[in-house]
CSV table of C-alpha atoms and ligand atoms in Angstrom, one decimal:
chain,number,residue,atom,x,y,z
H,1,MET,CA,0.0,0.0,0.0
H,2,PRO,CA,1.5,3.3,-0.9
H,3,THR,CA,1.7,5.8,1.9
H,4,GLU,CA,-0.1,9.1,1.9
H,5,THR,CA,3.1,10.9,1.0
H,6,GLN,CA,3.9,8.5,-1.9
H,7,LEU,CA,0.4,9.2,-3.3
H,8,ALA,CA,0.9,12.9,-2.9
H,9,ILE,CA,4.3,12.7,-4.7
H,10,GLN,CA,2.6,10.7,-7.5
H,11,ARG,CA,0.0,13.4,-7.9
H,12,ALA,CA,2.6,16.1,-7.8
H,13,ALA,CA,4.5,14.3,-10.6
H,14,GLN,CA,1.4,14.0,-12.7
H,15,ILE,CA,0.7,17.7,-12.3
H,16,LEU,CA,4.3,18.7,-13.2
H,17,LEU,CA,4.2,16.5,-16.3
H,18,THR,CA,1.2,18.5,-17.6
H,19,ALA,CA,2.7,21.9,-16.6
H,20,LYS,CA,3.3,24.4,-19.4
H,21,HIS,CA,5.1,27.1,-17.4
H,22,PRO,CA,6.3,25.6,-14.1
H,23,ILE,CA,8.3,27.5,-11.6
H,24,LEU,CA,10.6,26.1,-8.9
H,25,LEU,CA,11.0,28.5,-6.0
H,26,THR,CA,13.7,27.6,-3.5
H,27,GLY,CA,14.8,28.9,-0.1
H,28,ALA,CA,17.4,28.1,2.5
H,29,GLY,CA,15.8,24.7,3.3
H,30,ILE,CA,17.1,23.3,0.0
H,31,SER,CA,20.6,23.9,1.2
H,32,ALA,CA,20.1,22.8,4.8
H,33,GLU,CA,21.2,19.2,4.1
H,34,SER,CA,24.4,20.5,2.6
H,35,GLY,CA,25.1,21.8,6.1
H,36,ILE,CA,24.3,25.5,5.5
H,37,PRO,CA,22.2,27.0,8.2
H,38,THR,CA,18.8,28.3,7.3
H,39,PHE,CA,17.7,31.7,8.6
H,40,ARG,CA,14.8,31.0,10.9
H,41,GLY,CA,15.4,27.3,12.0
H,42,LYS,CA,16.4,26.3,15.5
H,43,GLU,CA,20.1,27.0,14.7
H,44,GLY,CA,19.1,29.5,12.0
H,45,LEU,CA,21.3,32.6,11.3
H,46,TRP,CA,18.7,35.0,12.6
H,47,LYS,CA,18.6,33.1,15.9
H,48,ASN,CA,22.3,33.7,16.4
H,49,PHE,CA,22.9,37.0,14.7
H,50,ARG,CA,20.9,40.2,14.5
H,51,ALA,CA,19.9,41.1,10.9
H,52,GLU,CA,20.0,44.8,11.9
H,53,ASP,CA,23.7,44.5,12.7
H,54,LEU,CA,24.7,42.7,9.6
H,55,ALA,CA,22.3,42.8,6.7
H,56,THR,CA,21.1,46.3,6.3
H,57,PRO,CA,22.6,49.3,4.5
H,58,GLU,CA,22.7,51.1,7.9
H,59,ALA,CA,24.7,48.3,9.5
H,60,PHE,CA,27.2,48.5,6.6
H,61,SER,CA,27.6,52.3,7.0
H,62,ARG,CA,28.1,51.8,10.7
H,63,ASP,CA,30.6,49.0,10.7
H,64,ARG,CA,31.9,47.7,7.3
H,65,LYS,CA,34.6,45.6,8.9
H,66,LEU,CA,32.1,43.6,11.0
H,67,VAL,CA,29.7,43.1,8.1
H,68,TRP,CA,32.5,41.9,5.8
H,69,GLU,CA,33.8,39.5,8.5
H,70,TRP,CA,30.3,38.0,8.7
H,71,TYR,CA,30.1,37.6,5.0
H,72,ASN,CA,33.6,36.1,4.8
H,73,TRP,CA,32.7,33.6,7.4
H,74,ARG,CA,29.5,32.6,5.5
H,75,LYS,CA,31.5,32.4,2.2
H,76,ARG,CA,34.1,30.1,3.8
H,77,LEU,CA,31.3,27.9,5.2
H,78,ILE,CA,29.5,27.7,1.9
H,79,LEU,CA,32.7,26.9,0.0
H,80,SER,CA,33.4,24.1,2.4
H,81,LYS,CA,30.0,22.5,1.5
H,82,LYS,CA,28.6,20.7,-1.6
H,83,PRO,CA,25.3,20.7,-3.4
H,84,ASN,CA,23.0,17.9,-2.0
H,85,GLU,CA,20.6,15.5,-3.7
H,86,ALA,CA,17.9,18.2,-3.8
H,87,HIS,CA,20.1,20.5,-5.9
H,88,TYR,CA,20.9,17.6,-8.2
H,89,ALA,CA,17.2,16.7,-8.5
H,90,ALA,CA,16.4,20.3,-9.4
H,91,TYR,CA,19.0,20.1,-12.1
H,92,ARG,CA,17.4,16.9,-13.5
H,93,LEU,CA,13.9,18.4,-13.2
H,94,LYS,CA,15.0,21.2,-15.5
H,95,GLU,CA,16.3,18.6,-18.0
H,96,LYS,CA,12.9,17.0,-18.1
H,97,LEU,CA,10.9,20.2,-18.0
H,98,PRO,CA,12.8,22.6,-20.2
H,99,ASN,CA,10.3,25.4,-19.4
H,100,LEU,CA,11.0,25.1,-15.7
H,101,LEU,CA,12.1,28.5,-14.3
H,102,CYS,CA,14.2,28.3,-11.1
H,103,ILE,CA,13.9,31.3,-8.8
H,104,THR,CA,15.9,31.2,-5.7
H,105,GLN,CA,16.2,33.3,-2.6
H,106,ASN,CA,19.5,31.6,-1.8
H,107,VAL,CA,22.8,33.4,-2.4
H,108,ASP,CA,25.0,30.3,-2.0
H,109,SER,CA,25.4,29.3,-5.7
H,110,LEU,CA,24.7,25.7,-4.9
H,111,HIS,CA,22.1,25.4,-7.6
H,112,LYS,CA,24.8,26.5,-10.1
H,113,ARG,CA,27.4,24.2,-8.6
H,114,ALA,CA,24.9,21.3,-9.2
H,115,GLY,CA,24.8,22.3,-12.9
H,116,LEU,CA,21.5,24.2,-13.1
H,117,LYS,CA,21.6,27.2,-15.4
H,118,ASP,CA,19.5,30.4,-15.9
H,119,ILE,CA,18.6,30.8,-12.2
H,120,LEU,CA,17.0,34.0,-11.1
H,121,GLU,CA,18.8,34.9,-7.8
H,122,MET,CA,16.4,37.2,-6.2
H,123,HIS,CA,18.5,38.1,-3.2
H,124,GLY,CA,21.8,38.4,-5.1
H,125,ASN,CA,24.9,36.2,-4.7
H,126,ILE,CA,27.3,36.0,-1.8
H,127,PHE,CA,30.3,35.7,-4.1
H,128,ARG,CA,29.5,38.9,-6.0
H,129,VAL,CA,30.7,42.3,-4.9
H,130,ARG,CA,29.3,45.6,-6.0
H,131,CYS,CA,31.1,48.9,-5.9
H,132,GLN,CA,29.2,51.6,-4.1
H,133,LYS,CA,31.0,54.3,-6.1
H,134,CYS,CA,31.1,53.0,-9.7
H,135,PHE,CA,28.3,50.4,-9.3
H,136,ARG,CA,30.2,47.8,-11.2
H,137,VAL,CA,29.8,44.2,-10.2
H,138,GLY,CA,32.5,41.5,-9.9
H,139,ILE,CA,33.0,38.0,-8.4
H,140,ILE,CA,35.4,37.5,-5.5
H,141,GLU,CA,35.3,34.0,-4.0
H,142,GLY,CA,37.9,34.7,-1.4
H,143,GLU,CA,38.1,37.2,1.5
H,144,VAL,CA,37.0,40.8,1.0
H,145,THR,CA,37.6,43.5,3.6
H,146,HIS,CA,36.5,47.0,4.1
H,147,GLU,CA,39.9,47.9,2.5
H,148,THR,CA,39.6,45.8,-0.6
H,149,ALA,CA,39.7,48.1,-3.7
H,150,CYS,CA,37.3,47.9,-6.6
H,151,LYS,CA,39.2,46.6,-9.6
H,152,TYR,CA,37.5,49.1,-11.9
H,153,CYS,CA,37.7,52.4,-9.9
H,154,ASN,CA,40.3,51.4,-7.3
H,155,LEU,CA,38.3,52.7,-4.4
H,156,PRO,CA,37.7,50.6,-1.3
H,157,GLU,CA,33.9,50.8,-1.7
H,158,LEU,CA,32.9,47.2,-2.3
H,159,ARG,CA,29.8,45.8,-0.7
H,160,PRO,CA,28.2,42.3,-1.0
H,161,ASP,CA,26.0,42.1,-4.0
H,162,ILE,CA,23.1,41.0,-1.8
H,163,VAL,CA,19.7,42.5,-1.2
H,164,TRP,CA,19.6,43.7,2.4
H,165,PHE,CA,16.6,44.3,4.6
H,166,GLY,CA,15.1,47.6,3.6
H,167,GLU,CA,16.4,47.5,0.1
H,168,ALA,CA,14.5,47.1,-3.1
H,169,LEU,CA,15.0,44.1,-5.3
H,170,ASP,CA,16.4,44.6,-8.8
H,171,ALA,CA,13.6,46.1,-10.8
H,172,SER,CA,14.2,44.3,-14.1
H,173,LEU,CA,14.5,41.0,-12.3
H,174,MET,CA,11.2,41.6,-10.6
H,175,HIS,CA,9.6,42.6,-13.9
H,176,GLU,CA,10.8,39.3,-15.4
H,177,ILE,CA,9.5,37.3,-12.4
H,178,HIS,CA,6.1,39.0,-12.5
H,179,SER,CA,5.7,38.3,-16.2
H,180,GLN,CA,6.7,34.6,-15.6
H,181,LEU,CA,4.2,34.4,-12.7
H,182,LEU,CA,1.4,35.6,-14.9
H,183,ARG,CA,1.9,32.5,-17.1
H,184,CYS,CA,2.8,30.0,-14.4
H,185,ASP,CA,0.5,27.1,-14.0
H,186,VAL,CA,2.4,25.1,-11.3
H,187,ILE,CA,4.8,26.4,-8.7
H,188,LEU,CA,7.0,24.0,-6.8
H,189,VAL,CA,8.1,25.7,-3.6
H,190,VAL,CA,11.0,24.0,-1.8
H,191,GLY,CA,12.4,24.9,1.6
H,192,THR,CA,11.2,28.4,2.3
H,193,SER,CA,9.3,29.7,5.3
H,194,GLY,CA,7.4,32.2,3.3
H,195,HIS,CA,8.2,35.0,5.7
H,196,VAL,CA,10.0,37.3,3.3
H,197,TYR,CA,8.1,39.1,0.5
H,198,PRO,CA,8.0,39.3,-2.5
H,199,ALA,CA,8.8,35.6,-2.7
H,200,ALA,CA,6.3,34.8,-0.1
H,201,GLY,CA,3.6,36.1,-2.4
H,202,PHE,CA,4.5,34.0,-5.4
H,203,ALA,CA,2.5,30.9,-4.5
H,204,ILE,CA,-0.4,33.0,-3.4
H,205,GLU,CA,-0.4,34.7,-6.8
H,206,VAL,CA,-0.2,31.3,-8.7
H,207,ARG,CA,-3.0,29.8,-6.5
H,208,ARG,CA,-5.1,32.9,-7.0
H,209,ARG,CA,-4.9,32.5,-10.8
H,210,GLY,CA,-6.0,28.9,-10.6
H,211,GLY,CA,-2.5,27.3,-10.8
H,212,TYR,CA,-1.2,24.4,-8.6
H,213,VAL,CA,1.0,24.9,-5.6
H,214,ILE,CA,3.3,22.0,-4.7
H,215,GLU,CA,5.4,22.4,-1.6
H,216,ILE,CA,8.2,20.5,0.0
H,217,ASN,CA,9.1,21.5,3.5
H,218,THR,CA,10.2,19.8,6.8
H,219,ASP,CA,7.8,21.9,8.8
H,220,GLU,CA,5.0,19.9,10.4
H,221,ASN,CA,2.8,22.9,11.1
H,222,HIS,CA,3.1,24.5,7.7
H,223,ARG,CA,-0.1,26.0,6.4
H,224,ALA,CA,-1.2,24.4,3.1
H,225,PHE,CA,-4.4,25.4,1.2
H,226,PRO,CA,-7.0,22.7,0.3
H,227,ASN,CA,-5.9,22.3,-3.3
H,228,ASP,CA,-2.2,22.5,-2.6
H,229,ILE,CA,0.0,19.4,-2.4
H,230,TYR,CA,2.1,19.6,0.7
H,231,LEU,CA,5.0,17.1,0.9
H,232,GLN,CA,6.3,17.2,4.5
H,233,GLY,CA,9.9,16.1,4.7
H,234,ASN,CA,13.5,16.7,3.6
H,235,ALA,CA,14.1,18.2,0.3
H,236,ALA,CA,17.1,16.0,-0.4
H,237,THR,CA,14.8,12.9,0.0
H,238,LEU,CA,11.5,14.1,-1.5
H,239,LEU,CA,12.7,16.1,-4.5
H,240,PRO,CA,14.7,13.2,-6.0
H,241,GLN,CA,11.6,11.0,-5.4
H,242,LEU,CA,9.5,13.4,-7.3
H,243,ASP,CA,12.1,13.7,-10.0
H,244,SER,CA,12.4,10.0,-10.5
H,245,LEU,CA,8.6,9.7,-11.0
H,246,LEU,CA,8.8,12.2,-13.8
H,247,SER,CA,11.1,9.9,-15.7
H,248,GLY,CA,8.8,7.0,-14.9
H,249,ASP,CA,11.4,5.2,-12.8
X,301,OAD,P1,14.0,30.4,6.3
X,301,OAD,O1,15.1,30.0,7.2
X,301,OAD,O2,13.1,31.5,6.7
X,301,OAD,O3,13.1,29.1,6.1
X,301,OAD,C1,13.7,27.8,5.7
X,301,OAD,C2,12.6,26.9,5.5
X,301,OAD,O4,13.1,25.7,5.1
X,301,OAD,C3,11.7,26.6,6.7
X,301,OAD,O5,10.3,26.7,6.4
X,301,OAD,C4,12.1,25.1,7.1
X,301,OAD,O6,11.0,24.4,7.7
X,301,OAD,C5,12.5,24.6,5.8
X,301,OAD,N1,13.5,23.5,5.8
X,301,OAD,C6,14.5,23.4,6.7
X,301,OAD,N2,15.2,22.3,6.4
X,301,OAD,C7,14.7,21.7,5.3
X,301,OAD,C8,14.9,20.6,4.5
X,301,OAD,N3,16.0,19.8,4.8
X,301,OAD,N4,14.1,20.3,3.5
X,301,OAD,C9,13.0,21.1,3.2
X,301,OAD,N5,12.7,22.1,3.9
X,301,OAD,C10,13.5,22.5,4.9
X,301,OAD,O7,14.7,30.6,4.9
X,301,OAD,P2,14.0,31.4,3.6
X,301,OAD,O8,12.6,31.2,3.6
X,301,OAD,O9,14.8,31.0,2.5
X,301,OAD,O10,17.0,36.9,2.8
X,301,OAD,O11,14.3,32.9,4.0
X,301,OAD,C11,14.0,33.9,3.1
X,301,OAD,C12,14.9,35.0,3.2
X,301,OAD,O12,15.0,35.5,4.5
X,301,OAD,C13,16.4,34.7,2.9
X,301,OAD,O13,16.7,34.7,1.5
X,301,OAD,C14,17.2,35.7,3.6
X,301,OAD,C15,16.4,35.8,4.9
X,301,OAD,O14,16.4,37.0,5.6
X,301,OAD,C16,18.1,37.8,2.8
X,301,OAD,O15,19.1,37.6,3.4
X,301,OAD,C17,17.8,39.0,1.9
């Protein structure tokens, strides 16, 4: 006898197979099994650090050295980890569903390291820097300090190319996401608490327009709407199961 979860995964696979414009929205939970802390979990970053001190423009103006130290620590941590089975399953899903658009709130590049291309990184990327004076963007995987000079204008004005609290998301990226949401008939939401807008509104928007919402999350008390498919469990277990059903395995 298949379990309730197995039946739900089968149903999710059927829905995805008929999708014309599916979206995969991921959050910190997809990287949790790689060993990267989420934000709001028990050991989440926002349980141990104050966002106001580290992830706002005001914090950066106040103490650039501290903010860079925190980002360097996170970069080292991420570089010491690898993509997990959920990232690889997302890559395979895209192979089977070429129209699948991946939108991630994660800044850790693990989707890319698993081979996935054309990802919309809503909150930026932790390995990118942006100059506050000349606005040019570059990639620096190693340490950056408040004294590191911009390679274009030579001024020590680099900041992480990440969207901080209180900042607007890139307008052209949001325009692209909104036009994709208008066409989206199935959204697969993996490992996000839905606390941070605008991403938190994407499933609401798809549901409102009559599309399907499929969600994978470890949270037992997560709120799912009647027509949604809620798969409770680890992304690194459930996403590969879902993916293998798409290939008829
Ligand atoms: P959160 O930490 O808010 O939520 C992580 C979600 O993943 C929770 O709902 C967990 O239940 C779930 N989860 C944990 N482990 C999981 C696993 N192994 N498999 C599946 N689900 C799992 O992270 P986000 O929702 O991504 O923004 O946070 C959104 C934004 O808030 C982040 O991008 C970040 C943060 O402030 C910025 O830094 C701009």
